[in-house]
Amino acid sequence: MKSSRDGLTDQMVSTRRDEHGPNALAAKRQTTLLEKFIAQFKDLMIVVLIVAAIIAAMTGEVVDAIIILLVVVLNAVFGVFQEAKAEQAINALQEMSAPNAHVRRNGETVTVKSDELVPGDIVLLEAGDIVPADMRLLESASLKIEESALTGESVPVTKQLAPVTPTNVGLGDMSDLAFMNSNVTYGRGVGVVTATGMQTQVGRIAGLLDNTKERKTPLQENLAHLGKVLTALILVVAVIVFAVGMIRGNETLINMLLTAISLAVAAIPEGLPAIVTITLALGTTRMAKLNALVRRLPAVETLGSTDIIASDKTGTLTQNKMTVEKIVVDGEVREAKAGVGATTDSDEGILATLLMLNNDTKLTADGLVGDPTETALIQYNMDHDVTADKFLAAHPRQAEIPFDSERKLMTTVNKMDDTGTLWITVKGAPDELLKRATQVQRNGQVESLTDELREQLLTINHQLAVQALRVLAFAYRPVEAVPATMTSDKVEQDLIFAGFVGMIDPERPEVAGAVAEAKSAGIRPLMITGDHADTAKAIAVRLGIIQADDDAGVITGAQLDDLSDADFEKRVSQYSVYARVAPEHKVRIVNAWQKRGKVVAMTGDGVNDAPALKTADIGVGMGITGTEVSKGASDMVLADDNFSTIVVAVREGRKVFANIQKAIQYLLSANLGEVLTLFVMTMMGWQILAPVHILWINLVTDTFPAIALGLEPAEKNIMKQKPRGRTSNFLSGGVFGNIIYQGLLEGGLTLLGYWLALTFPVHAGAEQIHADALTMAFATLGLIQLFHAFNSKSIHGTIFTKQLFKNRAFNWAILVAFVLLAATILVPGFNTLFHVTTLDWFQWLIVIGAGVTMILIVEVVKLVQRLRKSGAEAR
């Protein structure tokens, strides 16, 4: 690096900064408000509406044009607002990982901002620091670095200075290097910066994101398909009606053009884009209260269709915090929760005392700082009512032999009481420590350590290791004075074995329940981790992801490399746990499931998760422990890092889809009824409803109830149903058939009202009779749709339940829509604007009777559908 142990000169720093740029990850350019606004108009149905508005304006129907454009603009503004709000919230979560670094420059140690580092800088590291750049280590004093954000390995890596061979090892095994954004947990070190910014390992993974294509969500695919189908139908029907009208010769070119526009307006659910956006936004609001921050609106619905949840282990399924789980004293394994704190009154107390004394954890105002293994030993005592700072002050350390990776032991000498009694305390690898022990603390006595007992203890150590517990052994020896020669050969001999502790990064307590609920919902959870296979399997078994005897369900990254993409795609359903994997493996796993038509959600918090987060149908990042890169790649961020929140989000996503499906069934059946009404009126040569009539019905009596349907509570069995998957759409599950028959029913009842007004007129004169008939058709069509909104509260279930009026927003929407519909007929001035007349009580009775008939007929059909379904299931 053409540097020195005294560091770079100011001139060298300036030159290298010009050459390499700042030590920061390249930030993606955020779209402007104008770009966000323009993007809202790419929807096909929106384009058709704009064209309809232009034609309406050119033919003199300015009111119609204004109303259409108003809906389009309001929808765009709402979409921009939600997207911008989500971006602001994400930016608030993103903070610099390492704002400062201690650097040696010009022979002096100075503190600089981490983004000012350049290759060749000499950086000093100590416990609690975040590594500010990639570096080759020059000095190491028991240095340990936790690299879980990069490698997925929860246990800190002990660093060394000797070059690692061979050179083609994984990041987790590069023990002579330190990587940007990893955490120093123990010891001290000095390194020379070898890479900064996008040239670091973190930057390399961030660069993978730029080459990852974003997939369309199932919601986007469904809406796009629906828009194309509706557009094609609209054009066909409009052309047919226009051609028939011109052939008949009863209407002018302009009138038939207006008729075609009316049909287009009737067929297009103008409020659908806004309703979908609002329903999704309501879902994001509810999820935000549950600590799930949605960055992209469609992500809410995508979660609801998820088949696979592939989750990182460390920090997501587990707590990323080593914890003492088992203790071994008197030759038996005991639960740590039932133990006692530091004391010399019992065998357990002696072991707990050694956990405190043989420990380099720092006690700070912000908590425990140090190696996670050692902080776990202090925390064990604190959980058993030991005041750590007072205890350590009463038992000061007099001497020590630091840990080293060759002998795998650490030794301290501590003062035990005012009489001057000292204890030599030793901790380390069980097999190494037992070699140096000649006695054992057992049943309140110190006994000789027989070969038989030594073998029994080694067997217990193996049993704990198989459970993926990290085992440490502890021993001690009372002495009268500090040994004159503090060497391993002189001090770490003739020890009294006190016991073992078994530690693990434990699962989050709520995750097992979340996994069980996900499975009951037909969702398959996967664990993807950089940890060792034994540890990964043990946690997966405890969480219920796999069974204890399911060895075939675990695969390592090395084994995955031996499989071709084709072979892996065939066998991917066999595996539920992936261990010792690299970022490229995670992307490959997600792709394999997607090729099988599955909707994949990927959760994670590390830089190594980012490419898979972006490749997945929905990426779920962690707000607390998550890195800046992983948050930026995610569609949703969990502010509390709680895995169970994901299952809550799945439930919310399913409810959102169901409510959108209800709204679509309601809107499209209503629009089909309008198209049928206009089509038959045109064919019969009757006076037809004007565009303003259709728009008022679509935007008032349709839109308000449809939005309120988005607030419908989730059905009781929503998490017992199988995932919809990628092939499902909004018209599945009998919805398409419902739209057809309900649309025909609405149109038929409306035309019946029109015919009754012509056949049994209340007023005299052809012009007045036709005006009354048109008004009755307008009122009947609008009121039927308000009654039909109640039908749409459930796709197949009856509406006559206690839940009928539970949705207060829906009740108000119906009331407001009815008042606005009635106002067009009853309020002077409004009826002139809408070209309608005032109806008498008999005519209103017919209108109301049509609405009641709509409910009764749909209820009968639903009953038949339920009976047929139960009969099919019984067979």
Short mmCIF file of N, CA and C in Angstrom, two decimals, residues 161-296:
data_model
loop_
_atom_site.label_atom_id
_atom_site.label_comp_id
_atom_site.label_asym_id
_atom_site.label_seq_id
_atom_site.Cartn_x
_atom_site.Cartn_y
_atom_site.Cartn_z
N LEU A 161 -2.27 -12.66 12.51
CA LEU A 161 -1.46 -11.87 11.59
C LEU A 161 -0.88 -12.70 10.45
N ALA A 162 -0.75 -14.01 10.69
CA ALA A 162 -0.18 -14.88 9.65
C ALA A 162 -1.11 -14.94 8.44
N PRO A 163 -0.54 -14.92 7.23
CA PRO A 163 -1.38 -15.00 6.02
C PRO A 163 -2.22 -16.28 6.01
N VAL A 164 -3.45 -16.16 5.52
CA VAL A 164 -4.34 -17.32 5.43
C VAL A 164 -4.04 -18.08 4.16
N THR A 165 -3.89 -19.37 4.28
CA THR A 165 -3.73 -20.23 3.10
C THR A 165 -4.72 -21.38 3.19
N PRO A 166 -5.30 -21.85 2.10
CA PRO A 166 -5.16 -21.29 0.75
C PRO A 166 -5.87 -19.94 0.61
N THR A 167 -5.66 -19.30 -0.53
CA THR A 167 -6.18 -17.94 -0.70
C THR A 167 -7.63 -17.91 -1.13
N ASN A 168 -8.20 -19.04 -1.57
CA ASN A 168 -9.57 -19.04 -2.09
C ASN A 168 -10.59 -19.45 -1.03
N VAL A 169 -10.42 -18.93 0.20
CA VAL A 169 -11.35 -19.26 1.28
C VAL A 169 -12.46 -18.22 1.33
N GLY A 170 -13.53 -18.54 2.08
CA GLY A 170 -14.64 -17.60 2.21
C GLY A 170 -14.29 -16.46 3.15
N LEU A 171 -15.13 -15.43 3.13
CA LEU A 171 -14.89 -14.25 3.96
C LEU A 171 -14.78 -14.61 5.43
N GLY A 172 -15.61 -15.56 5.89
CA GLY A 172 -15.63 -15.93 7.30
C GLY A 172 -14.33 -16.56 7.77
N ASP A 173 -13.50 -17.01 6.83
CA ASP A 173 -12.24 -17.66 7.20
C ASP A 173 -11.01 -16.79 6.92
N MET A 174 -11.24 -15.55 6.47
CA MET A 174 -10.11 -14.64 6.22
C MET A 174 -9.73 -13.95 7.52
N SER A 175 -9.07 -14.69 8.39
CA SER A 175 -8.81 -14.20 9.74
C SER A 175 -7.69 -13.17 9.82
N ASP A 176 -6.97 -12.92 8.73
CA ASP A 176 -5.91 -11.90 8.76
C ASP A 176 -6.42 -10.54 8.25
N LEU A 177 -7.70 -10.49 7.91
CA LEU A 177 -8.29 -9.25 7.38
C LEU A 177 -9.42 -8.77 8.29
N ALA A 178 -9.71 -7.48 8.21
CA ALA A 178 -10.88 -6.90 8.88
C ALA A 178 -11.70 -6.20 7.82
N PHE A 179 -13.03 -6.27 7.95
CA PHE A 179 -13.90 -5.79 6.89
C PHE A 179 -14.79 -4.64 7.37
N MET A 180 -15.04 -3.73 6.47
CA MET A 180 -15.87 -2.56 6.73
C MET A 180 -17.23 -2.97 7.31
N ASN A 181 -17.69 -2.20 8.32
CA ASN A 181 -19.00 -2.36 8.97
C ASN A 181 -19.09 -3.56 9.92
N SER A 182 -17.96 -4.25 10.18
CA SER A 182 -17.97 -5.30 11.19
C SER A 182 -17.62 -4.68 12.55
N ASN A 183 -17.88 -5.42 13.63
CA ASN A 183 -17.76 -4.86 14.98
C ASN A 183 -16.62 -5.52 15.76
N VAL A 184 -15.76 -4.68 16.37
CA VAL A 184 -14.69 -5.19 17.22
C VAL A 184 -15.28 -5.49 18.59
N THR A 185 -15.22 -6.75 19.00
CA THR A 185 -15.84 -7.15 20.27
C THR A 185 -14.83 -7.38 21.39
N TYR A 186 -13.54 -7.54 21.02
CA TYR A 186 -12.58 -7.90 22.06
C TYR A 186 -11.18 -7.55 21.57
N GLY A 187 -10.33 -7.12 22.52
CA GLY A 187 -8.92 -6.90 22.22
C GLY A 187 -8.65 -5.61 21.47
N ARG A 188 -7.44 -5.56 20.91
CA ARG A 188 -6.99 -4.39 20.17
C ARG A 188 -6.33 -4.84 18.87
N GLY A 189 -6.21 -3.89 17.95
CA GLY A 189 -5.55 -4.22 16.70
C GLY A 189 -5.17 -2.99 15.92
N VAL A 190 -4.28 -3.18 14.95
CA VAL A 190 -3.87 -2.12 14.04
C VAL A 190 -3.89 -2.71 12.63
N GLY A 191 -4.40 -1.94 11.67
CA GLY A 191 -4.46 -2.44 10.30
C GLY A 191 -4.18 -1.36 9.29
N VAL A 192 -3.80 -1.77 8.09
CA VAL A 192 -3.59 -0.84 6.99
C VAL A 192 -4.77 -0.98 6.04
N VAL A 193 -5.38 0.15 5.69
CA VAL A 193 -6.56 0.15 4.82
C VAL A 193 -6.17 -0.33 3.43
N THR A 194 -6.85 -1.35 2.94
CA THR A 194 -6.58 -1.90 1.61
C THR A 194 -7.67 -1.54 0.59
N ALA A 195 -8.85 -1.19 1.08
CA ALA A 195 -9.95 -0.84 0.16
C ALA A 195 -10.93 0.07 0.88
N THR A 196 -11.49 1.00 0.14
CA THR A 196 -12.49 1.92 0.70
C THR A 196 -13.73 1.96 -0.19
N GLY A 197 -14.83 2.47 0.38
CA GLY A 197 -16.05 2.70 -0.40
C GLY A 197 -16.55 1.49 -1.14
N MET A 198 -16.82 1.66 -2.41
CA MET A 198 -17.39 0.59 -3.22
C MET A 198 -16.40 -0.52 -3.54
N GLN A 199 -15.10 -0.32 -3.21
CA GLN A 199 -14.10 -1.36 -3.44
C GLN A 199 -14.02 -2.35 -2.28
N THR A 200 -14.70 -2.07 -1.18
CA THR A 200 -14.70 -2.98 -0.03
C THR A 200 -15.61 -4.17 -0.30
N GLN A 201 -15.56 -5.17 0.59
CA GLN A 201 -16.46 -6.32 0.44
C GLN A 201 -17.91 -5.89 0.57
N VAL A 202 -18.18 -4.95 1.48
CA VAL A 202 -19.54 -4.41 1.60
C VAL A 202 -19.94 -3.72 0.31
N GLY A 203 -19.03 -2.92 -0.25
CA GLY A 203 -19.32 -2.21 -1.50
C GLY A 203 -19.52 -3.15 -2.66
N ARG A 204 -18.75 -4.27 -2.67
CA ARG A 204 -18.90 -5.25 -3.76
C ARG A 204 -20.31 -5.84 -3.75
N ILE A 205 -20.80 -6.16 -2.54
CA ILE A 205 -22.15 -6.72 -2.43
C ILE A 205 -23.18 -5.66 -2.80
N ALA A 206 -22.96 -4.41 -2.38
CA ALA A 206 -23.87 -3.33 -2.75
C ALA A 206 -23.92 -3.17 -4.26
N GLY A 207 -22.76 -3.39 -4.92
CA GLY A 207 -22.72 -3.29 -6.38
C GLY A 207 -23.54 -4.36 -7.07
N LEU A 208 -23.68 -5.54 -6.41
CA LEU A 208 -24.51 -6.61 -6.99
C LEU A 208 -25.95 -6.16 -7.16
N LEU A 209 -26.37 -5.23 -6.29
CA LEU A 209 -27.77 -4.79 -6.33
C LEU A 209 -28.09 -4.08 -7.63
N ASP A 210 -27.09 -3.37 -8.19
CA ASP A 210 -27.34 -2.63 -9.42
C ASP A 210 -27.60 -3.56 -10.60
N ASN A 211 -27.12 -4.81 -10.49
CA ASN A 211 -27.30 -5.78 -11.58
C ASN A 211 -28.49 -6.70 -11.34
N THR A 212 -29.24 -6.43 -10.29
CA THR A 212 -30.40 -7.27 -9.95
C THR A 212 -31.67 -6.63 -10.49
N LYS A 213 -32.37 -7.37 -11.33
CA LYS A 213 -33.61 -6.85 -11.91
C LYS A 213 -34.73 -6.90 -10.88
N GLU A 214 -35.51 -5.84 -10.84
CA GLU A 214 -36.66 -5.83 -9.95
C GLU A 214 -37.83 -6.53 -10.62
N ARG A 215 -38.45 -7.45 -9.91
CA ARG A 215 -39.57 -8.19 -10.44
C ARG A 215 -40.86 -7.44 -10.17
N LYS A 216 -41.83 -7.61 -11.08
CA LYS A 216 -43.16 -7.06 -10.82
C LYS A 216 -43.84 -7.88 -9.74
N THR A 217 -44.53 -7.22 -8.85
CA THR A 217 -45.26 -7.93 -7.80
C THR A 217 -46.50 -8.59 -8.39
N PRO A 218 -47.04 -9.62 -7.73
CA PRO A 218 -48.29 -10.22 -8.22
C PRO A 218 -49.40 -9.19 -8.39
N LEU A 219 -49.48 -8.21 -7.49
CA LEU A 219 -50.50 -7.18 -7.59
C LEU A 219 -50.33 -6.37 -8.88
N GLN A 220 -49.09 -5.96 -9.16
CA GLN A 220 -48.84 -5.20 -10.38
C GLN A 220 -49.17 -6.01 -11.63
N GLU A 221 -48.81 -7.30 -11.61
CA GLU A 221 -49.11 -8.16 -12.76
C GLU A 221 -50.62 -8.33 -12.94
N ASN A 222 -51.34 -8.51 -11.82
CA ASN A 222 -52.79 -8.68 -11.88
C ASN A 222 -53.48 -7.43 -12.42
N LEU A 223 -53.07 -6.27 -11.91
CA LEU A 223 -53.70 -5.02 -12.36
C LEU A 223 -53.39 -4.73 -13.82
N ALA A 224 -52.14 -5.01 -14.23
CA ALA A 224 -51.76 -4.79 -15.62
C ALA A 224 -52.59 -5.69 -16.55
N HIS A 225 -52.73 -6.96 -16.16
CA HIS A 225 -53.53 -7.89 -16.97
C HIS A 225 -55.00 -7.45 -17.02
N LEU A 226 -55.53 -7.06 -15.86
CA LEU A 226 -56.91 -6.61 -15.80
C LEU A 226 -57.12 -5.38 -16.68
N GLY A 227 -56.15 -4.46 -16.64
CA GLY A 227 -56.26 -3.26 -17.46
C GLY A 227 -56.29 -3.57 -18.95
N LYS A 228 -55.45 -4.53 -19.39
CA LYS A 228 -55.41 -4.90 -20.81
C LYS A 228 -56.73 -5.54 -21.24
N VAL A 229 -57.26 -6.43 -20.39
CA VAL A 229 -58.52 -7.11 -20.73
C VAL A 229 -59.65 -6.09 -20.82
N LEU A 230 -59.74 -5.20 -19.83
CA LEU A 230 -60.81 -4.19 -19.84
C LEU A 230 -60.70 -3.27 -21.04
N THR A 231 -59.48 -2.87 -21.36
CA THR A 231 -59.29 -1.97 -22.50
C THR A 231 -59.74 -2.62 -23.80
N ALA A 232 -59.37 -3.90 -23.98
CA ALA A 232 -59.77 -4.60 -25.20
C ALA A 232 -61.30 -4.70 -25.28
N LEU A 233 -61.95 -5.05 -24.17
CA LEU A 233 -63.41 -5.16 -24.16
C LEU A 233 -64.07 -3.81 -24.43
N ILE A 234 -63.51 -2.77 -23.82
CA ILE A 234 -64.06 -1.42 -24.01
C ILE A 234 -64.05 -1.03 -25.49
N LEU A 235 -62.90 -1.26 -26.13
CA LEU A 235 -62.76 -0.87 -27.54
C LEU A 235 -63.72 -1.65 -28.43
N VAL A 236 -63.84 -2.96 -28.14
CA VAL A 236 -64.74 -3.79 -28.95
C VAL A 236 -66.19 -3.32 -28.82
N VAL A 237 -66.65 -3.15 -27.57
CA VAL A 237 -68.04 -2.74 -27.34
C VAL A 237 -68.30 -1.34 -27.90
N ALA A 238 -67.37 -0.42 -27.69
CA ALA A 238 -67.55 0.96 -28.18
C ALA A 238 -67.64 1.00 -29.69
N VAL A 239 -66.78 0.21 -30.36
CA VAL A 239 -66.80 0.19 -31.83
C VAL A 239 -68.10 -0.39 -32.35
N ILE A 240 -68.58 -1.49 -31.70
CA ILE A 240 -69.83 -2.12 -32.12
C ILE A 240 -71.00 -1.13 -31.99
N VAL A 241 -71.10 -0.50 -30.82
CA VAL A 241 -72.20 0.44 -30.59
C VAL A 241 -72.12 1.62 -31.56
N PHE A 242 -70.92 2.15 -31.76
CA PHE A 242 -70.76 3.27 -32.69
C PHE A 242 -71.18 2.86 -34.10
N ALA A 243 -70.75 1.67 -34.54
CA ALA A 243 -71.08 1.21 -35.89
C ALA A 243 -72.58 0.99 -36.05
N VAL A 244 -73.21 0.34 -35.04
CA VAL A 244 -74.65 0.08 -35.12
C VAL A 244 -75.42 1.40 -35.17
N GLY A 245 -75.02 2.34 -34.33
CA GLY A 245 -75.71 3.64 -34.30
C GLY A 245 -75.61 4.37 -35.62
N MET A 246 -74.43 4.35 -36.22
CA MET A 246 -74.25 5.04 -37.50
C MET A 246 -75.03 4.34 -38.61
N ILE A 247 -75.09 2.98 -38.56
CA ILE A 247 -75.83 2.24 -39.58
C ILE A 247 -77.32 2.54 -39.49
N ARG A 248 -77.84 2.63 -38.25
CA ARG A 248 -79.27 2.94 -38.06
C ARG A 248 -79.60 4.32 -38.60
N GLY A 249 -78.65 5.24 -38.53
CA GLY A 249 -78.85 6.58 -39.10
C GLY A 249 -79.71 7.50 -38.27
N ASN A 250 -80.05 7.12 -37.03
CA ASN A 250 -80.91 7.97 -36.19
C ASN A 250 -80.12 9.02 -35.42
N GLU A 251 -78.80 8.85 -35.32
CA GLU A 251 -77.99 9.75 -34.52
C GLU A 251 -76.90 10.39 -35.37
N THR A 252 -76.47 11.58 -34.96
CA THR A 252 -75.37 12.26 -35.66
C THR A 252 -74.04 11.63 -35.25
N LEU A 253 -73.00 11.98 -35.98
CA LEU A 253 -71.66 11.47 -35.69
C LEU A 253 -71.22 11.88 -34.27
N ILE A 254 -71.47 13.14 -33.90
CA ILE A 254 -71.07 13.64 -32.58
C ILE A 254 -71.82 12.90 -31.47
N ASN A 255 -73.14 12.69 -31.67
CA ASN A 255 -73.91 11.99 -30.66
C ASN A 255 -73.43 10.56 -30.46
N MET A 256 -73.11 9.88 -31.55
CA MET A 256 -72.64 8.50 -31.42
C MET A 256 -71.24 8.47 -30.80
N LEU A 257 -70.44 9.50 -31.08
CA LEU A 257 -69.12 9.58 -30.46
C LEU A 257 -69.27 9.75 -28.95
N LEU A 258 -70.24 10.59 -28.54
CA LEU A 258 -70.52 10.78 -27.11
C LEU A 258 -71.05 9.49 -26.49
N THR A 259 -71.84 8.75 -27.26
CA THR A 259 -72.35 7.46 -26.76
C THR A 259 -71.20 6.49 -26.54
N ALA A 260 -70.26 6.46 -27.49
CA ALA A 260 -69.10 5.58 -27.34
C ALA A 260 -68.27 5.96 -26.12
N ILE A 261 -68.15 7.29 -25.89
CA ILE A 261 -67.42 7.76 -24.69
C ILE A 261 -68.15 7.32 -23.43
N SER A 262 -69.49 7.42 -23.46
CA SER A 262 -70.28 6.99 -22.30
C SER A 262 -70.02 5.52 -21.98
N LEU A 263 -69.97 4.70 -23.05
CA LEU A 263 -69.69 3.28 -22.85
C LEU A 263 -68.30 3.07 -22.26
N ALA A 264 -67.30 3.84 -22.77
CA ALA A 264 -65.94 3.71 -22.25
C ALA A 264 -65.90 4.10 -20.78
N VAL A 265 -66.58 5.20 -20.46
CA VAL A 265 -66.63 5.66 -19.07
C VAL A 265 -67.34 4.63 -18.18
N ALA A 266 -68.40 4.02 -18.73
CA ALA A 266 -69.15 3.02 -17.97
C ALA A 266 -68.32 1.76 -17.73
N ALA A 267 -67.50 1.39 -18.72
CA ALA A 267 -66.75 0.14 -18.63
C ALA A 267 -65.50 0.28 -17.78
N ILE A 268 -64.88 1.47 -17.80
CA ILE A 268 -63.64 1.65 -17.04
C ILE A 268 -63.98 1.95 -15.58
N PRO A 269 -63.47 1.17 -14.65
CA PRO A 269 -63.66 1.50 -13.22
C PRO A 269 -62.70 2.63 -12.84
N GLU A 270 -63.17 3.89 -13.05
CA GLU A 270 -62.29 5.04 -12.84
C GLU A 270 -61.66 5.04 -11.46
N GLY A 271 -62.42 4.60 -10.47
CA GLY A 271 -61.92 4.67 -9.11
C GLY A 271 -60.99 3.54 -8.73
N LEU A 272 -60.84 2.50 -9.62
CA LEU A 272 -60.07 1.32 -9.23
C LEU A 272 -58.62 1.63 -8.86
N PRO A 273 -57.86 2.38 -9.69
CA PRO A 273 -56.48 2.69 -9.28
C PRO A 273 -56.42 3.40 -7.93
N ALA A 274 -57.32 4.37 -7.73
CA ALA A 274 -57.33 5.10 -6.45
C ALA A 274 -57.73 4.18 -5.31
N ILE A 275 -58.72 3.30 -5.56
CA ILE A 275 -59.19 2.39 -4.51
C ILE A 275 -58.09 1.41 -4.12
N VAL A 276 -57.39 0.86 -5.11
CA VAL A 276 -56.29 -0.05 -4.81
C VAL A 276 -55.21 0.67 -4.01
N THR A 277 -54.85 1.88 -4.46
CA THR A 277 -53.83 2.66 -3.75
C THR A 277 -54.25 2.97 -2.32
N ILE A 278 -55.50 3.40 -2.16
CA ILE A 278 -55.99 3.76 -0.82
C ILE A 278 -56.06 2.53 0.08
N THR A 279 -56.54 1.41 -0.47
CA THR A 279 -56.62 0.18 0.33
C THR A 279 -55.24 -0.27 0.78
N LEU A 280 -54.27 -0.20 -0.13
CA LEU A 280 -52.90 -0.54 0.23
C LEU A 280 -52.35 0.43 1.26
N ALA A 281 -52.65 1.73 1.08
CA ALA A 281 -52.16 2.73 2.02
C ALA A 281 -52.75 2.52 3.41
N LEU A 282 -54.03 2.16 3.45
CA LEU A 282 -54.65 1.86 4.75
C LEU A 282 -53.96 0.66 5.40
N GLY A 283 -53.59 -0.32 4.56
CA GLY A 283 -52.85 -1.47 5.08
C GLY A 283 -51.49 -1.06 5.62
N THR A 284 -50.78 -0.16 4.92
CA THR A 284 -49.46 0.29 5.39
C THR A 284 -49.59 1.06 6.69
N THR A 285 -50.66 1.82 6.83
CA THR A 285 -50.87 2.57 8.08
C THR A 285 -51.05 1.63 9.26
N ARG A 286 -51.87 0.58 9.05
CA ARG A 286 -52.07 -0.39 10.12
C ARG A 286 -50.77 -1.13 10.44
N MET A 287 -49.99 -1.45 9.39
CA MET A 287 -48.74 -2.18 9.59
C MET A 287 -47.70 -1.30 10.27
N ALA A 288 -47.70 0.00 9.99
CA ALA A 288 -46.75 0.90 10.64
C ALA A 288 -46.96 0.90 12.15
N LYS A 289 -48.22 0.78 12.57
CA LYS A 289 -48.51 0.71 14.00
C LYS A 289 -47.98 -0.59 14.61
N LEU A 290 -47.74 -1.59 13.75
CA LEU A 290 -47.20 -2.88 14.19
C LEU A 290 -45.71 -2.97 13.93
N ASN A 291 -45.07 -1.82 13.68
CA ASN A 291 -43.62 -1.72 13.48
C ASN A 291 -43.14 -2.27 12.13
N ALA A 292 -44.03 -2.34 11.14
CA ALA A 292 -43.63 -2.77 9.80
C ALA A 292 -43.77 -1.56 8.86
N LEU A 293 -42.63 -1.06 8.39
CA LEU A 293 -42.62 0.13 7.54
C LEU A 293 -42.54 -0.29 6.07
N VAL A 294 -43.57 0.00 5.31
CA VAL A 294 -43.64 -0.40 3.91
C VAL A 294 -43.06 0.69 3.02
N ARG A 295 -42.09 0.31 2.20
CA ARG A 295 -41.45 1.28 1.30
C ARG A 295 -42.18 1.36 -0.04
N ARG A 296 -42.79 0.25 -0.47
CA ARG A 296 -43.52 0.23 -1.73
C ARG A 296 -44.91 -0.35 -1.47
#
